[in-house]
Short mmCIF file of C-alpha atoms and ligand atoms in Angstrom, two decimals:
data_model
loop_
_atom_site.label_atom_id
_atom_site.label_comp_id
_atom_site.label_asym_id
_atom_site.label_seq_id
_atom_site.Cartn_x
_atom_site.Cartn_y
_atom_site.Cartn_z
CA MET A 1 69.04 1.65 13.10
CA SER A 2 66.21 2.56 15.45
CA VAL A 3 66.07 6.02 16.96
CA PHE A 4 64.53 7.14 20.26
CA THR A 5 63.14 10.64 20.73
CA VAL A 6 63.79 11.99 24.21
CA LEU A 7 60.86 14.16 25.33
CA ASN A 8 60.97 16.95 27.87
CA PRO A 9 58.44 15.68 30.46
CA ALA A 10 57.54 19.24 31.48
CA THR A 11 56.67 20.41 27.96
CA GLU A 12 56.24 17.22 25.89
CA GLU A 13 58.60 18.82 23.36
CA PRO A 14 61.37 16.70 21.78
CA VAL A 15 64.78 17.36 23.34
CA THR A 16 66.87 15.28 20.95
CA THR A 17 67.01 11.91 19.24
CA VAL A 18 69.30 9.06 20.25
CA ASP A 19 70.46 6.18 18.06
CA GLN A 20 69.61 2.89 19.74
CA VAL A 21 72.42 0.38 20.08
CA SER A 22 71.74 -2.92 18.30
CA LEU A 23 72.47 -6.48 19.40
CA GLU A 24 75.58 -6.59 17.18
CA GLN A 25 76.85 -3.29 18.58
CA THR A 26 76.25 -4.59 22.11
CA ASP A 27 78.39 -7.62 21.33
CA GLU A 28 81.11 -5.35 19.91
CA ALA A 29 81.06 -3.20 23.04
CA ILE A 30 81.30 -6.26 25.30
CA ALA A 31 84.26 -7.47 23.21
CA ARG A 32 85.95 -4.07 23.62
CA ALA A 33 85.35 -4.19 27.38
CA ALA A 34 86.78 -7.72 27.58
CA ALA A 35 89.84 -6.66 25.54
CA ALA A 36 90.42 -3.60 27.74
CA TRP A 37 90.21 -5.56 31.00
CA PRO A 38 93.66 -7.19 31.23
CA ALA A 39 95.41 -3.82 30.93
CA TRP A 40 92.94 -2.05 33.25
CA ARG A 41 93.35 -4.59 36.04
CA GLU A 42 97.13 -4.15 35.76
CA VAL A 43 97.03 -0.35 36.11
CA ALA A 44 98.89 0.38 39.35
CA PRO A 45 96.43 1.12 42.17
CA GLY A 46 97.67 4.69 42.62
CA ASP A 47 97.28 5.36 38.89
CA ARG A 48 93.77 3.90 38.82
CA ALA A 49 92.95 6.15 41.79
CA ARG A 50 94.33 9.18 39.92
CA LEU A 51 92.23 8.35 36.84
CA LEU A 52 89.07 8.09 38.94
CA ARG A 53 89.87 11.43 40.55
CA ALA A 54 90.39 12.95 37.09
CA PHE A 55 87.02 11.50 36.05
CA ALA A 56 85.44 13.09 39.15
CA ALA A 57 87.06 16.43 38.32
CA SER A 58 85.74 16.21 34.77
CA VAL A 59 82.20 15.57 36.08
CA ASP A 60 82.63 18.47 38.52
CA SER A 61 83.56 20.89 35.76
CA HIS A 62 80.44 19.85 33.80
CA LEU A 63 77.91 19.88 36.67
CA GLU A 64 75.72 22.58 35.16
CA GLU A 65 75.69 20.87 31.76
CA LEU A 66 74.76 17.51 33.31
CA ALA A 67 72.10 19.11 35.51
CA GLY A 68 70.65 20.87 32.47
CA LEU A 69 70.42 17.59 30.57
CA GLU A 70 68.54 15.99 33.48
CA VAL A 71 66.15 18.93 33.73
CA ALA A 72 65.37 18.74 30.01
CA GLY A 73 65.41 14.97 29.55
CA SER A 74 63.97 13.71 32.86
CA GLY A 75 62.03 16.69 34.26
CA HIS A 76 64.04 16.78 37.50
CA PRO A 77 63.97 20.11 39.36
CA VAL A 78 67.27 21.86 38.73
CA GLY A 79 68.25 21.90 42.42
CA ALA A 80 67.83 18.13 42.58
CA ALA A 81 69.61 17.64 39.24
CA ARG A 82 72.63 19.62 40.47
CA TRP A 83 72.74 17.45 43.59
CA GLU A 84 72.53 14.29 41.44
CA ALA A 85 75.44 15.37 39.22
CA GLY A 86 77.40 16.24 42.37
CA GLN A 87 76.66 12.75 43.67
CA VAL A 88 78.41 11.24 40.62
CA ARG A 89 81.50 13.32 41.41
CA ASP A 90 81.38 12.43 45.12
CA VAL A 91 80.88 8.70 44.53
CA LEU A 92 83.83 8.66 42.11
CA LEU A 93 85.98 10.48 44.65
CA TYR A 94 84.90 8.17 47.48
CA TYR A 95 85.77 5.02 45.51
CA SER A 96 88.97 6.54 44.11
CA ALA A 97 90.41 5.63 47.52
CA ALA A 98 89.52 1.96 47.02
CA PRO A 99 92.18 0.72 44.55
CA GLU A 100 94.90 1.24 47.16
CA ARG A 101 92.86 -0.53 49.85
CA LEU A 102 91.95 -3.76 48.05
CA ILE A 103 94.05 -5.71 50.49
CA GLY A 104 93.71 -9.34 51.51
CA GLN A 105 94.55 -11.32 54.63
CA GLN A 106 97.45 -13.49 55.67
CA ILE A 107 96.36 -16.52 57.67
CA PRO A 108 98.98 -18.70 59.42
CA VAL A 109 98.35 -22.43 58.84
CA PRO A 110 100.46 -25.52 59.69
CA GLY A 111 103.39 -25.76 57.28
CA GLY A 112 102.98 -22.30 55.83
CA LEU A 113 100.50 -19.51 55.40
CA ASN A 114 97.55 -18.60 53.29
CA VAL A 115 97.14 -15.22 51.63
CA THR A 116 93.98 -13.90 50.07
CA PHE A 117 93.57 -11.58 47.07
CA HIS A 118 90.56 -9.64 45.81
CA GLU A 119 90.55 -10.40 42.10
CA PRO A 120 88.40 -8.29 39.75
CA LEU A 121 85.66 -10.17 37.90
CA GLY A 122 86.12 -8.86 34.35
CA VAL A 123 83.30 -7.15 32.44
CA VAL A 124 80.44 -5.82 34.58
CA GLY A 125 77.03 -5.06 33.03
CA LEU A 126 75.18 -2.18 34.65
CA ILE A 127 71.44 -1.74 33.95
CA VAL A 128 70.01 1.57 35.14
CA PRO A 129 66.36 2.74 35.52
CA TRP A 130 64.96 6.12 34.47
CA ASN A 131 64.17 7.57 37.87
CA PHE A 132 67.71 8.55 38.99
CA PRO A 133 69.85 8.21 35.86
CA MET A 134 73.00 9.76 37.32
CA PRO A 135 73.27 8.56 40.94
CA ILE A 136 72.32 4.96 40.17
CA LEU A 137 74.81 4.85 37.31
CA SER A 138 77.57 6.03 39.62
CA TRP A 139 76.72 3.59 42.43
CA GLY A 140 77.62 0.64 40.20
CA MET A 141 80.19 2.23 37.92
CA ALA A 142 82.57 3.73 40.50
CA PRO A 143 83.21 0.72 42.79
CA ALA A 144 83.32 -1.67 39.81
CA LEU A 145 85.99 0.42 38.06
CA ALA A 146 87.88 0.96 41.30
CA ALA A 147 88.06 -2.81 41.83
CA GLY A 148 89.66 -3.26 38.40
CA ASN A 149 86.68 -4.27 36.26
CA THR A 150 85.58 -2.80 32.97
CA VAL A 151 81.96 -1.62 32.78
CA VAL A 152 79.29 -1.61 30.09
CA ALA A 153 76.30 0.48 31.21
CA LYS A 154 72.80 0.56 29.76
CA PRO A 155 70.79 3.62 30.79
CA ALA A 156 67.00 3.48 30.62
CA GLU A 157 65.72 4.02 27.11
CA ALA A 158 63.79 7.11 28.19
CA THR A 159 66.68 8.87 30.00
CA PRO A 160 70.02 8.21 28.27
CA LEU A 161 71.42 11.74 27.97
CA THR A 162 73.35 12.22 31.21
CA ALA A 163 74.83 8.71 31.14
CA MET A 164 76.00 9.22 27.55
CA ARG A 165 77.68 12.51 28.51
CA ILE A 166 79.29 10.89 31.58
CA GLY A 167 80.68 8.19 29.24
CA GLU A 168 82.32 10.91 27.13
CA LEU A 169 83.69 12.63 30.24
CA ALA A 170 85.35 9.37 31.30
CA LEU A 171 87.29 9.28 28.03
CA GLU A 172 88.15 12.98 28.25
CA ALA A 173 89.49 12.35 31.77
CA GLY A 174 91.88 9.72 30.42
CA LEU A 175 90.15 6.40 31.11
CA PRO A 176 91.38 4.01 28.40
CA GLU A 177 89.03 3.08 25.53
CA GLY A 178 86.71 0.22 26.44
CA VAL A 179 87.02 0.60 30.22
CA PHE A 180 83.69 2.41 30.65
CA GLN A 181 81.09 2.38 27.86
CA VAL A 182 77.49 3.59 27.78
CA LEU A 183 75.05 1.88 25.41
CA PRO A 184 71.71 3.64 24.94
CA GLY A 185 69.03 1.20 23.86
CA LYS A 186 66.22 -1.08 24.85
CA GLY A 187 66.23 -3.34 27.88
CA SER A 188 64.93 -6.20 25.77
CA VAL A 189 67.93 -5.83 23.40
CA VAL A 190 70.97 -4.29 25.11
CA GLY A 191 70.02 -5.18 28.70
CA GLN A 192 69.06 -8.72 27.87
CA ARG A 193 72.31 -9.23 25.92
CA LEU A 194 74.40 -8.03 28.87
CA VAL A 195 72.57 -10.59 31.01
CA ASP A 196 73.01 -13.43 28.50
CA HIS A 197 76.55 -12.76 27.22
CA PRO A 198 79.04 -15.17 28.83
CA ALA A 199 81.85 -12.57 28.87
CA VAL A 200 79.79 -10.37 31.24
CA ARG A 201 80.69 -11.69 34.67
CA LYS A 202 78.31 -9.68 36.85
CA ILE A 203 75.03 -7.81 36.40
CA VAL A 204 74.12 -4.85 38.57
CA PHE A 205 70.44 -4.19 38.00
CA THR A 206 68.22 -1.48 39.42
CA GLY A 207 64.61 -1.46 38.37
CA SER A 208 61.30 -3.20 38.84
CA THR A 209 60.91 -6.37 40.87
CA GLU A 210 59.32 -8.07 37.87
CA VAL A 211 62.28 -7.51 35.51
CA GLY A 212 64.73 -8.16 38.38
CA ARG A 213 63.19 -11.58 38.91
CA SER A 214 63.64 -12.52 35.24
CA ILE A 215 67.24 -11.23 35.27
CA MET A 216 68.02 -13.31 38.34
CA ALA A 217 66.62 -16.41 36.60
CA ALA A 218 68.66 -15.70 33.45
CA CYS A 219 71.84 -15.09 35.47
CA ALA A 220 71.31 -18.47 37.16
CA GLN A 221 71.92 -20.16 33.79
CA GLN A 222 75.57 -19.09 33.94
CA VAL A 223 75.81 -18.76 37.73
CA LYS A 224 76.48 -15.10 36.96
CA ARG A 225 76.94 -12.72 39.89
CA VAL A 226 74.01 -10.36 40.29
CA THR A 227 73.04 -7.43 42.49
CA LEU A 228 69.38 -6.42 42.42
CA GLU A 229 67.98 -3.10 43.68
CA LEU A 230 64.22 -3.37 43.18
CA GLY A 231 60.95 -1.82 44.28
CA GLY A 232 59.67 -0.61 47.63
CA LYS A 233 56.54 0.22 49.61
CA SER A 234 58.13 1.82 52.61
CA ALA A 235 56.48 3.00 55.81
CA ASN A 236 56.88 6.34 57.55
CA ILE A 237 55.95 5.38 61.14
CA ILE A 238 54.88 8.31 63.28
CA PHE A 239 54.49 7.73 67.03
CA ALA A 240 52.48 10.09 69.24
CA ASP A 241 55.55 11.06 71.29
CA CYS A 242 57.51 12.50 68.34
CA ASP A 243 58.09 16.06 67.18
CA LEU A 244 54.86 15.96 65.16
CA GLU A 245 55.44 19.35 63.53
CA ARG A 246 58.75 18.17 62.09
CA ALA A 247 57.38 14.78 61.06
CA ALA A 248 54.48 16.44 59.20
CA ALA A 249 56.65 19.15 57.63
CA THR A 250 59.12 16.62 56.18
CA ALA A 251 56.64 13.85 55.27
CA PRO A 252 55.91 15.38 51.81
CA TYR A 253 59.62 15.23 50.92
CA ALA A 254 59.81 11.61 52.13
CA VAL A 255 57.30 10.58 49.47
CA PHE A 256 56.96 13.31 46.82
CA ASP A 257 60.67 13.92 46.11
CA ASN A 258 61.33 13.16 42.43
CA ALA A 259 57.52 13.18 42.03
CA GLY A 260 57.40 9.95 44.04
CA GLN A 261 59.48 8.13 41.41
CA ASP A 262 61.80 6.90 44.11
CA CYS A 263 62.26 3.32 45.27
CA CYS A 264 62.80 4.65 48.83
CA SER A 265 59.63 6.73 48.78
CA ARG A 266 57.79 6.43 52.12
CA SER A 267 54.46 5.89 50.41
CA ARG A 268 52.63 4.49 53.44
CA ILE A 269 52.35 6.87 56.37
CA LEU A 270 51.41 5.04 59.58
CA VAL A 271 50.31 7.37 62.39
CA GLN A 272 49.52 6.51 66.00
CA ARG A 273 45.75 6.82 66.34
CA SER A 274 45.79 9.38 69.17
CA VAL A 275 47.53 11.99 66.95
CA VAL A 276 46.08 11.21 63.50
CA ASP A 277 43.81 14.28 63.40
CA ARG A 278 46.56 16.62 64.52
CA PHE A 279 49.02 15.06 62.05
CA MET A 280 46.57 15.49 59.16
CA ALA A 281 45.98 19.13 60.13
CA LEU A 282 49.74 19.76 59.99
CA PHE A 283 50.35 17.59 56.91
CA GLU A 284 47.73 19.27 54.72
CA PRO A 285 49.38 22.73 54.46
CA ALA A 286 52.77 21.05 53.97
CA VAL A 287 51.39 19.11 50.97
CA ARG A 288 49.50 22.07 49.53
CA GLY A 289 52.60 24.23 49.97
CA MET A 290 54.88 22.08 47.82
CA ALA A 291 56.26 24.04 44.88
CA VAL A 292 55.26 21.96 41.86
CA GLY A 293 56.14 23.38 38.46
CA ASP A 294 58.83 24.38 35.98
CA PRO A 295 61.84 22.11 36.68
CA ALA A 296 64.21 24.80 35.40
CA SER A 297 63.20 27.11 38.28
CA ALA A 298 65.43 26.93 41.37
CA ALA A 299 62.34 27.29 43.60
CA THR A 300 60.66 24.14 42.24
CA GLU A 301 60.45 21.18 44.60
CA MET A 302 58.55 18.71 42.41
CA GLY A 303 58.49 18.31 38.65
CA PRO A 304 56.43 16.19 36.24
CA LEU A 305 56.27 12.42 35.88
CA ILE A 306 58.51 10.79 33.29
CA SER A 307 55.90 10.03 30.59
CA ALA A 308 52.24 10.06 29.64
CA ALA A 309 52.07 6.28 30.07
CA HIS A 310 53.52 6.51 33.57
CA ARG A 311 51.07 9.29 34.47
CA ASP A 312 48.21 7.01 33.37
CA HIS A 313 49.68 4.25 35.54
CA VAL A 314 49.89 6.54 38.58
CA ALA A 315 46.39 7.90 37.98
CA SER A 316 45.00 4.36 37.91
CA PHE A 317 45.68 4.16 41.67
CA VAL A 318 43.31 7.09 42.25
CA PRO A 319 40.10 6.14 40.42
CA SER A 320 36.99 8.26 40.75
CA GLY A 321 35.58 7.76 44.22
CA ALA A 322 39.05 7.15 45.70
CA PRO A 323 39.35 8.41 49.29
CA VAL A 324 41.29 11.61 48.50
CA ALA A 325 41.84 13.45 51.79
CA PHE A 326 43.57 16.40 50.12
CA ARG A 327 45.87 17.25 47.23
CA GLY A 328 48.57 19.70 46.31
CA HIS A 329 48.53 21.45 43.00
CA ALA A 330 50.11 20.77 39.62
CA PRO A 331 50.33 22.85 36.45
CA SER A 332 47.66 22.28 33.82
CA GLY A 333 48.36 22.08 30.10
CA LYS A 334 51.36 20.44 28.48
CA GLY A 335 53.59 18.18 30.55
CA PHE A 336 53.12 14.91 32.43
CA TRP A 337 51.89 16.53 35.65
CA TYR A 338 50.26 14.83 38.58
CA PRO A 339 49.49 16.57 41.89
CA PRO A 340 50.74 15.34 45.29
CA THR A 341 47.81 13.25 46.51
CA VAL A 342 46.96 12.00 50.02
CA LEU A 343 44.57 9.06 50.39
CA ALA A 344 42.83 8.37 53.73
CA PRO A 345 41.23 6.30 55.03
CA VAL A 346 42.32 3.42 52.77
CA ARG A 347 41.23 -0.19 52.84
CA PRO A 348 44.04 -2.71 53.45
CA ASP A 349 43.42 -4.27 50.00
CA ASP A 350 43.50 -0.95 48.14
CA PRO A 351 46.23 -1.23 45.44
CA ALA A 352 47.39 2.27 46.40
CA TYR A 353 48.20 0.81 49.81
CA THR A 354 49.62 -2.56 48.71
CA GLU A 355 51.44 -1.81 45.43
CA GLU A 356 54.35 0.42 44.51
CA VAL A 357 52.77 3.48 42.84
CA PHE A 358 56.07 5.16 41.87
CA GLY A 359 54.29 8.51 41.79
CA PRO A 360 53.15 11.27 44.16
CA VAL A 361 50.43 9.28 45.95
CA VAL A 362 50.57 8.46 49.66
CA THR A 363 48.22 6.64 52.02
CA VAL A 364 47.70 7.44 55.71
CA THR A 365 46.78 4.58 58.06
CA PRO A 366 46.32 4.72 61.85
CA PHE A 367 47.81 2.21 64.28
CA SER A 368 47.29 1.62 68.01
CA ASP A 369 50.62 0.57 69.48
CA GLU A 370 54.22 -0.36 68.70
CA ALA A 371 53.44 -4.02 67.95
CA GLU A 372 50.75 -3.08 65.47
CA ALA A 373 52.98 -0.47 63.81
CA VAL A 374 55.70 -3.08 63.21
CA ALA A 375 53.21 -5.68 61.98
CA VAL A 376 51.62 -3.24 59.52
CA ALA A 377 54.98 -1.93 58.31
CA ASN A 378 56.14 -5.49 57.62
CA ASP A 379 52.93 -6.58 55.90
CA THR A 380 54.37 -6.18 52.38
CA PRO A 381 56.58 -8.26 50.10
CA TYR A 382 58.97 -5.29 49.90
CA GLY A 383 61.60 -4.15 52.40
CA LEU A 384 63.71 -1.31 51.11
CA SER A 385 63.39 1.76 53.28
CA GLY A 386 61.40 3.56 55.97
CA SER A 387 61.35 6.14 58.74
CA ILE A 388 60.52 6.10 62.45
CA TRP A 389 59.49 9.21 64.36
CA THR A 390 59.64 9.02 68.17
CA SER A 391 61.36 10.74 71.09
CA ASP A 392 61.91 7.41 72.86
CA VAL A 393 65.42 6.17 71.95
CA GLY A 394 64.70 2.64 73.11
CA ARG A 395 61.60 2.44 70.95
CA ALA A 396 63.45 3.88 67.96
CA ILE A 397 66.03 1.11 68.17
CA ARG A 398 63.47 -1.63 68.93
CA VAL A 399 61.31 -0.68 65.98
CA ALA A 400 64.31 -0.19 63.67
CA ARG A 401 65.47 -3.72 64.51
CA ALA A 402 61.97 -5.16 64.01
CA VAL A 403 61.09 -3.52 60.69
CA GLU A 404 62.25 -5.76 57.82
CA THR A 405 63.91 -3.23 55.56
CA GLY A 406 67.46 -2.41 54.52
CA ASN A 407 67.57 1.35 55.11
CA LEU A 408 65.85 3.28 57.88
CA SER A 409 65.98 6.78 59.28
CA VAL A 410 64.99 7.87 62.80
CA ASN A 411 63.56 11.36 63.14
CA SER A 412 64.62 12.11 59.59
CA HIS A 413 63.01 11.56 56.21
CA SER A 414 66.07 10.34 54.33
CA SER A 415 68.45 7.41 54.79
CA VAL A 416 70.63 7.06 51.67
CA ARG A 417 74.32 8.07 51.97
CA TYR A 418 76.91 6.82 49.50
CA TRP A 419 79.33 5.91 52.30
CA THR A 420 76.78 3.59 53.99
CA PRO A 421 75.42 0.28 52.59
CA PHE A 422 72.23 0.42 50.54
CA GLY A 423 69.89 -2.39 49.51
CA GLY A 424 66.70 -4.25 50.28
CA PHE A 425 65.22 -7.05 52.34
CA LYS A 426 62.69 -9.50 50.88
CA GLN A 427 61.60 -8.70 47.30
CA SER A 428 63.29 -5.29 47.34
CA GLY A 429 66.55 -6.79 46.24
CA LEU A 430 69.63 -8.88 46.65
CA GLY A 431 73.04 -7.69 47.79
CA ARG A 432 74.19 -4.25 48.85
CA GLU A 433 75.58 -1.26 47.00
CA LEU A 434 77.54 1.71 48.35
CA GLY A 435 79.42 1.88 51.64
CA PRO A 436 83.06 0.94 52.22
CA ASP A 437 82.63 -2.71 51.19
CA ALA A 438 81.06 -2.08 47.76
CA PRO A 439 84.26 -2.73 45.75
CA ASP A 440 84.48 -6.21 47.34
CA ALA A 441 81.22 -7.10 45.60
CA PHE A 442 83.06 -6.61 42.30
CA THR A 443 85.80 -9.08 43.18
CA GLU A 444 86.26 -12.75 43.96
CA THR A 445 88.32 -13.75 46.96
CA LYS A 446 91.27 -15.92 45.96
CA ASN A 447 92.93 -18.02 48.65
CA VAL A 448 96.57 -19.16 48.12
CA PHE A 449 98.53 -21.54 50.36
CA ILE A 450 102.28 -20.90 50.51
CA SER A 451 104.35 -23.74 51.92
CA THR A 452 107.23 -22.84 54.22
CA GLU A 453 108.52 -26.41 54.32
P1 LIG B 1 62.34 -1.60 34.67
O1 LIG B 1 62.61 -2.82 35.44
O2 LIG B 1 61.29 -1.63 33.66
O3 LIG B 1 63.65 -1.11 33.90
C1 LIG B 1 64.89 -0.92 34.53
C2 LIG B 1 66.00 -1.08 33.52
O4 LIG B 1 66.02 -2.44 33.05
C3 LIG B 1 65.83 -0.23 32.26
O5 LIG B 1 67.10 0.19 31.81
C4 LIG B 1 65.19 -1.20 31.30
O6 LIG B 1 65.34 -0.86 29.94
C5 LIG B 1 65.93 -2.46 31.64
N1 LIG B 1 65.26 -3.69 31.21
C6 LIG B 1 63.95 -3.88 30.96
N2 LIG B 1 63.73 -5.16 30.57
C7 LIG B 1 64.92 -5.78 30.58
C8 LIG B 1 65.35 -7.10 30.30
N3 LIG B 1 64.50 -8.04 29.92
N4 LIG B 1 66.66 -7.41 30.41
C9 LIG B 1 67.55 -6.47 30.82
N5 LIG B 1 67.21 -5.19 31.09
C10 LIG B 1 65.90 -4.85 31.00
O7 LIG B 1 62.09 -0.50 35.78
P2 LIG B 1 61.74 1.03 35.57
O8 LIG B 1 62.63 1.65 34.59
O9 LIG B 1 60.30 1.13 35.35
O10 LIG B 1 62.18 1.63 36.99
C11 LIG B 1 61.30 1.73 38.01
C12 LIG B 1 61.50 0.63 39.03
O11 LIG B 1 62.83 0.66 39.53
C13 LIG B 1 60.63 0.78 40.24
O12 LIG B 1 60.00 -0.43 40.54
C14 LIG B 1 61.59 1.15 41.36
O13 LIG B 1 61.21 0.78 42.62
C15 LIG B 1 62.84 0.50 40.95
N6 LIG B 1 63.99 1.20 41.51
C16 LIG B 1 64.70 0.59 42.51
C17 LIG B 1 65.76 1.26 43.11
C18 LIG B 1 66.57 0.59 44.17
O14 LIG B 1 67.70 1.00 44.37
N7 LIG B 1 66.08 -0.42 44.85
C19 LIG B 1 66.14 2.60 42.72
C20 LIG B 1 65.35 3.11 41.65
C21 LIG B 1 64.31 2.42 41.08
P3 LIG B 1 64.27 0.08 29.18
O15 LIG B 1 64.73 1.43 29.43
O16 LIG B 1 64.30 -0.30 27.76
O17 LIG B 1 62.94 -0.19 29.81
#
């Protein structure tokens, strides 16, 4: 059996070791999930709702433990980690209302009527990345369970600890054996098997566009349902007529939250030319003032990157001679630290401007007018997120409609809420998670004609 050593990204010290699930064990888990499904789909809606609420309560009573695991195993600042554990509870509670609302339609037709049912799919495979181990797990797990499916989840190899604990909490809360299982292991083994196994009826994948593309191709072999949440290169568009102080004060959090390891990171700041100098003067102290350091400290705003290899990857976007306008600070010594870094002016073919960095590196680019801002924002294969800063309501709506992304905020740096739909345009993904309709994506609509003749 292979074993993975989880490292603390802030200290490089081992946290614990985790046994990796093998191909055979993956098959056994899928068989357990398939065997548990007929009984789970028959659990009365009110009872399924009660079990999900018990699961949420169990998560709630272990928030500090879960947050501590994420601090140690992923390097997330403790304030963020507490919020992430709370998100698991809240998402479970939100979707605990769904089992009793999975209602169909009745459609009068000549000679009778048709009724529709939302039928659960069966076993759902959930593949989770390392950047937000808890929230992204919950976004797939909660609506899938609520809709009457059983779930087999694979956390990222590097960050399995919170998902494994959440799997135990599900059992402690009373979910039957086999209904929700967590399999720590490699994507090439466990993840690939979930994709290829015919008993797995849907894959929910969050991760890189490259792996997402190969998963979509593999799912096509079995016409398997798939939701993809992939990369981003989102724009933070700042017009001259906005509250520039607020835009500059929040811009660091729009891109450096989670050390920039965020698919929604606004890693391209576009600023109207007439206010670029003033924006940069306001932005610089905001970047330098970010509290980067010990994730266990409540005052910390940004922690380390996930691994040495990822730090090398991020650093490759800032070679010597790169146009560094200014930087924040980062601890020296042990830990996978990288300082918040602002690049300007950047050439349009600079990889830092065109590619997803997934680290604390942002570019600043001027634009002349609304049409140019939209064109520049859309000049990317991605389309996940973005922000628009303006005091002109008409412009805010015009630009929001014109920018080809799934999730935008106006005069705010954040746009993800679990009760609103989330997902990407273009190569940022396929399908939507979250929001009131999410359980429907874990069902098939069945249409039944009933003769009255
Ligand atoms: P990867 O695509 O490398 O990995 C994501 C998950 O897929 C991991 O659990 C990984 O396992 C698994 N995996 C890898 N190869 C396969 C395979 N062949 N078959 C099945 N599963 C596989 O992405 P990262 O972990 O590097 O995550 C970062 C990326 O995720 C970024 O591009 C980011 O933009 C994107 N992301 C998108 C979000 C969104 O909602 N749109 C949210 C968060 C991140 P293993 O752990 O072994 O590598």
